[in-house]
PDB file of C-alpha atoms in Angstrom:
ATOM      1  CA  UNK E1082       5.460 -92.901  43.056  1.00 72.00           C
ATOM      2  CA  UNK E1083       2.403 -94.084  40.816  1.00 77.00           C
ATOM      3  CA  UNK E1084       0.507 -91.827  37.911  1.00 75.00           C
ATOM      4  CA  UNK E1085      -2.071 -90.329  40.571  1.00 84.00           C
ATOM      5  CA  UNK E1086       0.254 -89.540  43.479  1.00 89.00           C
ATOM      6  CA  UNK E1087       2.709 -87.673  40.518  1.00 91.00           C
ATOM      7  CA  UNK E1088      -0.014 -85.786  38.791  1.00 90.00           C
ATOM      8  CA  UNK E1089      -1.778 -85.031  42.871  1.00 91.00           C
ATOM      9  CA  UNK E1090       1.946 -83.473  42.905  1.00 94.00           C
ATOM     10  CA  UNK E1091       1.894 -81.395  39.863  1.00 94.00           C
ATOM     11  CA  UNK E1092      -1.663 -80.241  40.997  1.00 94.00           C
ATOM     12  CA  UNK E1093       0.026 -79.291  44.561  1.00 96.00           C
ATOM     13  CA  UNK E1094       2.883 -77.192  42.410  1.00 96.00           C
ATOM     14  CA  UNK E1095       1.047 -75.531  40.606  1.00 96.00           C
ATOM     15  CA  UNK E1096      -1.713 -74.436  43.156  1.00 96.00           C
ATOM     16  CA  UNK E1097       0.599 -73.076  45.058  1.00 97.00           C
ATOM     17  CA  UNK E1098       3.093 -71.658  42.455  1.00 96.00           C
ATOM     18  CA  UNK E1099      -0.817 -69.710  41.443  1.00 96.00           C
ATOM     19  CA  UNK E1100      -0.941 -68.476  44.713  1.00 95.00           C
ATOM     20  CA  UNK E1101       2.514 -67.382  45.157  1.00 95.00           C
ATOM     21  CA  UNK E1102       1.817 -65.366  42.037  1.00 94.00           C
ATOM     22  CA  UNK E1103      -1.120 -63.980  42.933  1.00 93.00           C
ATOM     23  CA  UNK E1104       0.551 -62.623  46.406  1.00 94.00           C
ATOM     24  CA  UNK E1105       3.057 -61.425  44.318  1.00 92.00           C
ATOM     25  CA  UNK E1106       0.487 -59.408  42.795  1.00 91.00           C
ATOM     26  CA  UNK E1107      -1.506 -58.115  45.596  1.00 93.00           C
ATOM     27  CA  UNK E1108       2.137 -56.962  46.686  1.00 92.00           C
ATOM     28  CA  UNK E1109       2.711 -55.142  43.801  1.00 90.00           C
ATOM     29  CA  UNK E1110      -0.579 -53.726  43.716  1.00 90.00           C
ATOM     30  CA  UNK E1111      -0.551 -52.386  47.770  1.00 92.00           C
ATOM     31  CA  UNK E1112       3.500 -51.030  47.037  1.00 91.00           C
ATOM     32  CA  UNK E1113       4.113 -50.011  43.409  1.00 89.00           C
ATOM     33  CA  UNK E1114       3.683 -46.077  43.231  1.00 88.00           C
ATOM     34  CA  UNK E1115       1.812 -45.763  40.105  1.00 87.00           C
ATOM     35  CA  UNK E1116      -1.201 -46.480  37.843  1.00 86.00           C
ATOM     36  CA  UNK E1117       1.196 -48.215  35.566  1.00 86.00           C
ATOM     37  CA  UNK E1118       3.745 -49.804  37.889  1.00 86.00           C
ATOM     38  CA  UNK E1119       0.576 -51.624  39.317  1.00 88.00           C
ATOM     39  CA  UNK E1120      -1.057 -52.252  35.616  1.00 88.00           C
ATOM     40  CA  UNK E1121       1.476 -53.996  35.169  1.00 86.00           C
ATOM     41  CA  UNK E1122       1.668 -55.835  38.241  1.00 86.00           C
ATOM     42  CA  UNK E1123      -1.369 -57.211  37.832  1.00 86.00           C
ATOM     43  CA  UNK E1124      -1.271 -57.952  34.261  1.00 87.00           C
ATOM     44  CA  UNK E1125       1.891 -60.183  33.960  1.00 87.00           C
ATOM     45  CA  UNK E1126       1.882 -61.883  37.754  1.00 88.00           C
ATOM     46  CA  UNK E1127      -2.096 -62.636  38.103  1.00 88.00           C
ATOM     47  CA  UNK E1128      -2.477 -64.117  34.476  1.00 91.00           C
ATOM     48  CA  UNK E1129       0.153 -66.400  35.335  1.00 92.00           C
ATOM     49  CA  UNK E1130      -1.180 -67.468  38.893  1.00 93.00           C
ATOM     50  CA  UNK E1131      -4.893 -67.624  37.437  1.00 93.00           C
ATOM     51  CA  UNK E1132      -3.356 -69.654  34.710  1.00 93.00           C
ATOM     52  CA  UNK E1133      -1.123 -71.974  37.441  1.00 95.00           C
ATOM     53  CA  UNK E1134      -4.409 -72.637  39.255  1.00 95.00           C
ATOM     54  CA  UNK E1135      -6.373 -73.537  36.086  1.00 93.00           C
ATOM     55  CA  UNK E1136      -4.006 -75.898  34.627  1.00 93.00           C
ATOM     56  CA  UNK E1137      -3.824 -77.381  38.514  1.00 94.00           C
ATOM     57  CA  UNK E1138      -7.524 -77.622  38.160  1.00 92.00           C
ATOM     58  CA  UNK E1139      -7.432 -79.031  35.137  1.00 92.00           C
ATOM     59  CA  UNK E1140      -4.985 -81.267  35.734  1.00 91.00           C
ATOM     60  CA  UNK E1141      -7.055 -82.588  39.128  1.00 91.00           C
ATOM     61  CA  UNK E1142      -9.773 -82.923  37.143  1.00 89.00           C
ATOM     62  CA  UNK E1143      -8.477 -84.830  34.492  1.00 85.00           C
ATOM     63  CA  UNK E1144      -7.945 -87.739  36.602  1.00 77.00           C
ATOM     64  CA  UNK E1145     -11.531 -88.528  36.784  1.00 77.00           C
ATOM     65  CA  UNK E1146     -13.578 -86.750  33.706  1.00 79.00           C
ATOM     66  CA  UNK E1147     -10.969 -86.548  31.291  1.00 76.00           C
ATOM     67  CA  UNK E1148     -10.096 -83.223  29.382  1.00 81.00           C
ATOM     68  CA  UNK E1149     -12.341 -80.548  30.154  1.00 81.00           C
ATOM     69  CA  UNK E1150     -13.200 -78.095  27.573  1.00 87.00           C
ATOM     70  CA  UNK E1151     -14.381 -75.665  29.766  1.00 89.00           C
ATOM     71  CA  UNK E1152     -11.158 -75.285  31.932  1.00 89.00           C
ATOM     72  CA  UNK E1153      -9.022 -75.271  28.858  1.00 90.00           C
ATOM     73  CA  UNK E1154     -10.961 -72.164  26.847  1.00 93.00           C
ATOM     74  CA  UNK E1155     -10.498 -70.394  30.983  1.00 91.00           C
ATOM     75  CA  UNK E1156      -7.328 -70.567  30.690  1.00 91.00           C
ATOM     76  CA  UNK E1157      -6.854 -69.049  26.519  1.00 92.00           C
ATOM     77  CA  UNK E1158      -9.295 -66.634  27.329  1.00 93.00           C
ATOM     78  CA  UNK E1159      -7.455 -65.477  30.643  1.00 91.00           C
ATOM     79  CA  UNK E1160      -4.165 -65.801  28.620  1.00 90.00           C
ATOM     80  CA  UNK E1161      -5.524 -63.325  25.583  1.00 91.00           C
ATOM     81  CA  UNK E1162      -7.571 -61.098  27.472  1.00 92.00           C
ATOM     82  CA  UNK E1163      -5.444 -60.097  31.240  1.00 90.00           C
ATOM     83  CA  UNK E1164      -2.357 -58.703  29.147  1.00 89.00           C
ATOM     84  CA  UNK E1165      -4.188 -57.075  26.578  1.00 91.00           C
ATOM     85  CA  UNK E1166      -6.834 -55.122  29.154  1.00 90.00           C
ATOM     86  CA  UNK E1167      -3.751 -54.388  31.382  1.00 89.00           C
ATOM     87  CA  UNK E1168      -2.438 -52.608  28.125  1.00 88.00           C
ATOM     88  CA  UNK E1169      -5.426 -50.759  27.802  1.00 91.00           C
ATOM     89  CA  UNK E1170      -6.037 -49.558  31.220  1.00 89.00           C
ATOM     90  CA  UNK E1171      -2.516 -48.207  31.215  1.00 86.00           C
ATOM     91  CA  UNK E1172      -2.677 -46.416  27.716  1.00 87.00           C
ATOM     92  CA  UNK E1173      -6.050 -44.889  28.636  1.00 88.00           C
ATOM     93  CA  UNK E1174      -4.550 -43.793  31.589  1.00 87.00           C
ATOM     94  CA  UNK E1175      -1.385 -42.404  30.085  1.00 85.00           C
ATOM     95  CA  UNK E1176      -3.992 -40.122  27.540  1.00 84.00           C
ATOM     96  CA  UNK E1177      -5.862 -38.968  29.517  1.00 84.00           C
ATOM     97  CA  UNK E1178      -3.333 -37.621  31.518  1.00 81.00           C
ATOM     98  CA  UNK E1179      -2.496 -39.317  34.890  1.00 80.00           C
ATOM     99  CA  UNK E1180       1.104 -38.318  35.592  1.00 82.00           C
ATOM    100  CA  UNK E1181       3.765 -40.769  35.988  1.00 80.00           C
ATOM    101  CA  UNK E1182       5.553 -41.273  38.791  1.00 81.00           C
ATOM    102  CA  UNK E1183       8.418 -38.454  39.962  1.00 79.00           C
ATOM    103  CA  UNK E1184      11.210 -40.542  39.551  1.00 81.00           C
ATOM    104  CA  UNK E1185      10.422 -42.016  36.200  1.00 75.00           C
ATOM    105  CA  UNK E1186      12.975 -42.100  34.246  1.00 78.00           C
ATOM    106  CA  UNK E1187      11.637 -42.530  30.673  1.00 76.00           C
ATOM    107  CA  UNK E1188       9.006 -41.597  28.736  1.00 76.00           C
ATOM    108  CA  UNK E1189       8.408 -43.420  25.617  1.00 72.00           C
ATOM    109  CA  UNK E1190       5.091 -42.894  24.413  1.00 73.00           C
ATOM    110  CA  UNK E1191       5.834 -39.313  24.790  1.00 76.00           C
ATOM    111  CA  UNK E1192       6.759 -38.798  21.233  1.00 75.00           C
ATOM    112  CA  UNK E1193       3.789 -41.263  19.931  1.00 73.00           C
ATOM    113  CA  UNK E1194       1.581 -39.033  21.566  1.00 71.00           C
ATOM    114  CA  UNK E1195       3.128 -35.853  20.409  1.00 69.00           C
ATOM    115  CA  UNK E1196       2.270 -37.017  16.933  1.00 69.00           C
ATOM    116  CA  UNK E1197      -1.048 -38.284  17.444  1.00 69.00           C
ATOM    117  CA  UNK E1198      -1.811 -34.902  19.075  1.00 63.00           C
ATOM    118  CA  UNK E1199       0.040 -33.332  15.993  1.00 65.00           C
ATOM    119  CA  UNK E1200      -1.581 -35.379  13.396  1.00 63.00           C
ATOM    120  CA  UNK E1201      -5.075 -35.144  14.772  1.00 62.00           C
ATOM    121  CA  UNK E1202      -5.298 -31.000  14.609  1.00 58.00           C
TER     122      UNK E1202
END
C-alpha cells in the first residue's frame, strides 16, 4: 500500500465513524425521553461525529494542500463549544422548571438549586 492509499483508508474510516456517530445522535434525539438525555446525546456523540468528519476532511485535503488552519480551527471550535452549549442548555432547562423524566433515579442538582434559591432570598 502506498501512502496515499493509507491516507484514503483513514479518510474513509473517519468519515464513516463520524457518520455513524451522527446517526447515533439522531436516534438518541428521537428515542430518549427527556430534554436532559437528549441534550447529552446531542452534545457528546454529535461532537465526536462532526470532529471525525472534519478530521477526515483534514486528512483528505492534506494530500494536496497541506494543513488547513480553517479545518483545525473548526475542530477546536466544535470541541470547545458543543459540550459547553449542551451543558448550558440542560442547566437552563433545569432552572426554568422543565421536569426530569418520571423514572429518573437521582437529581444531583436539586441540592445546589436549593442552596442558590435560599442564598438569593
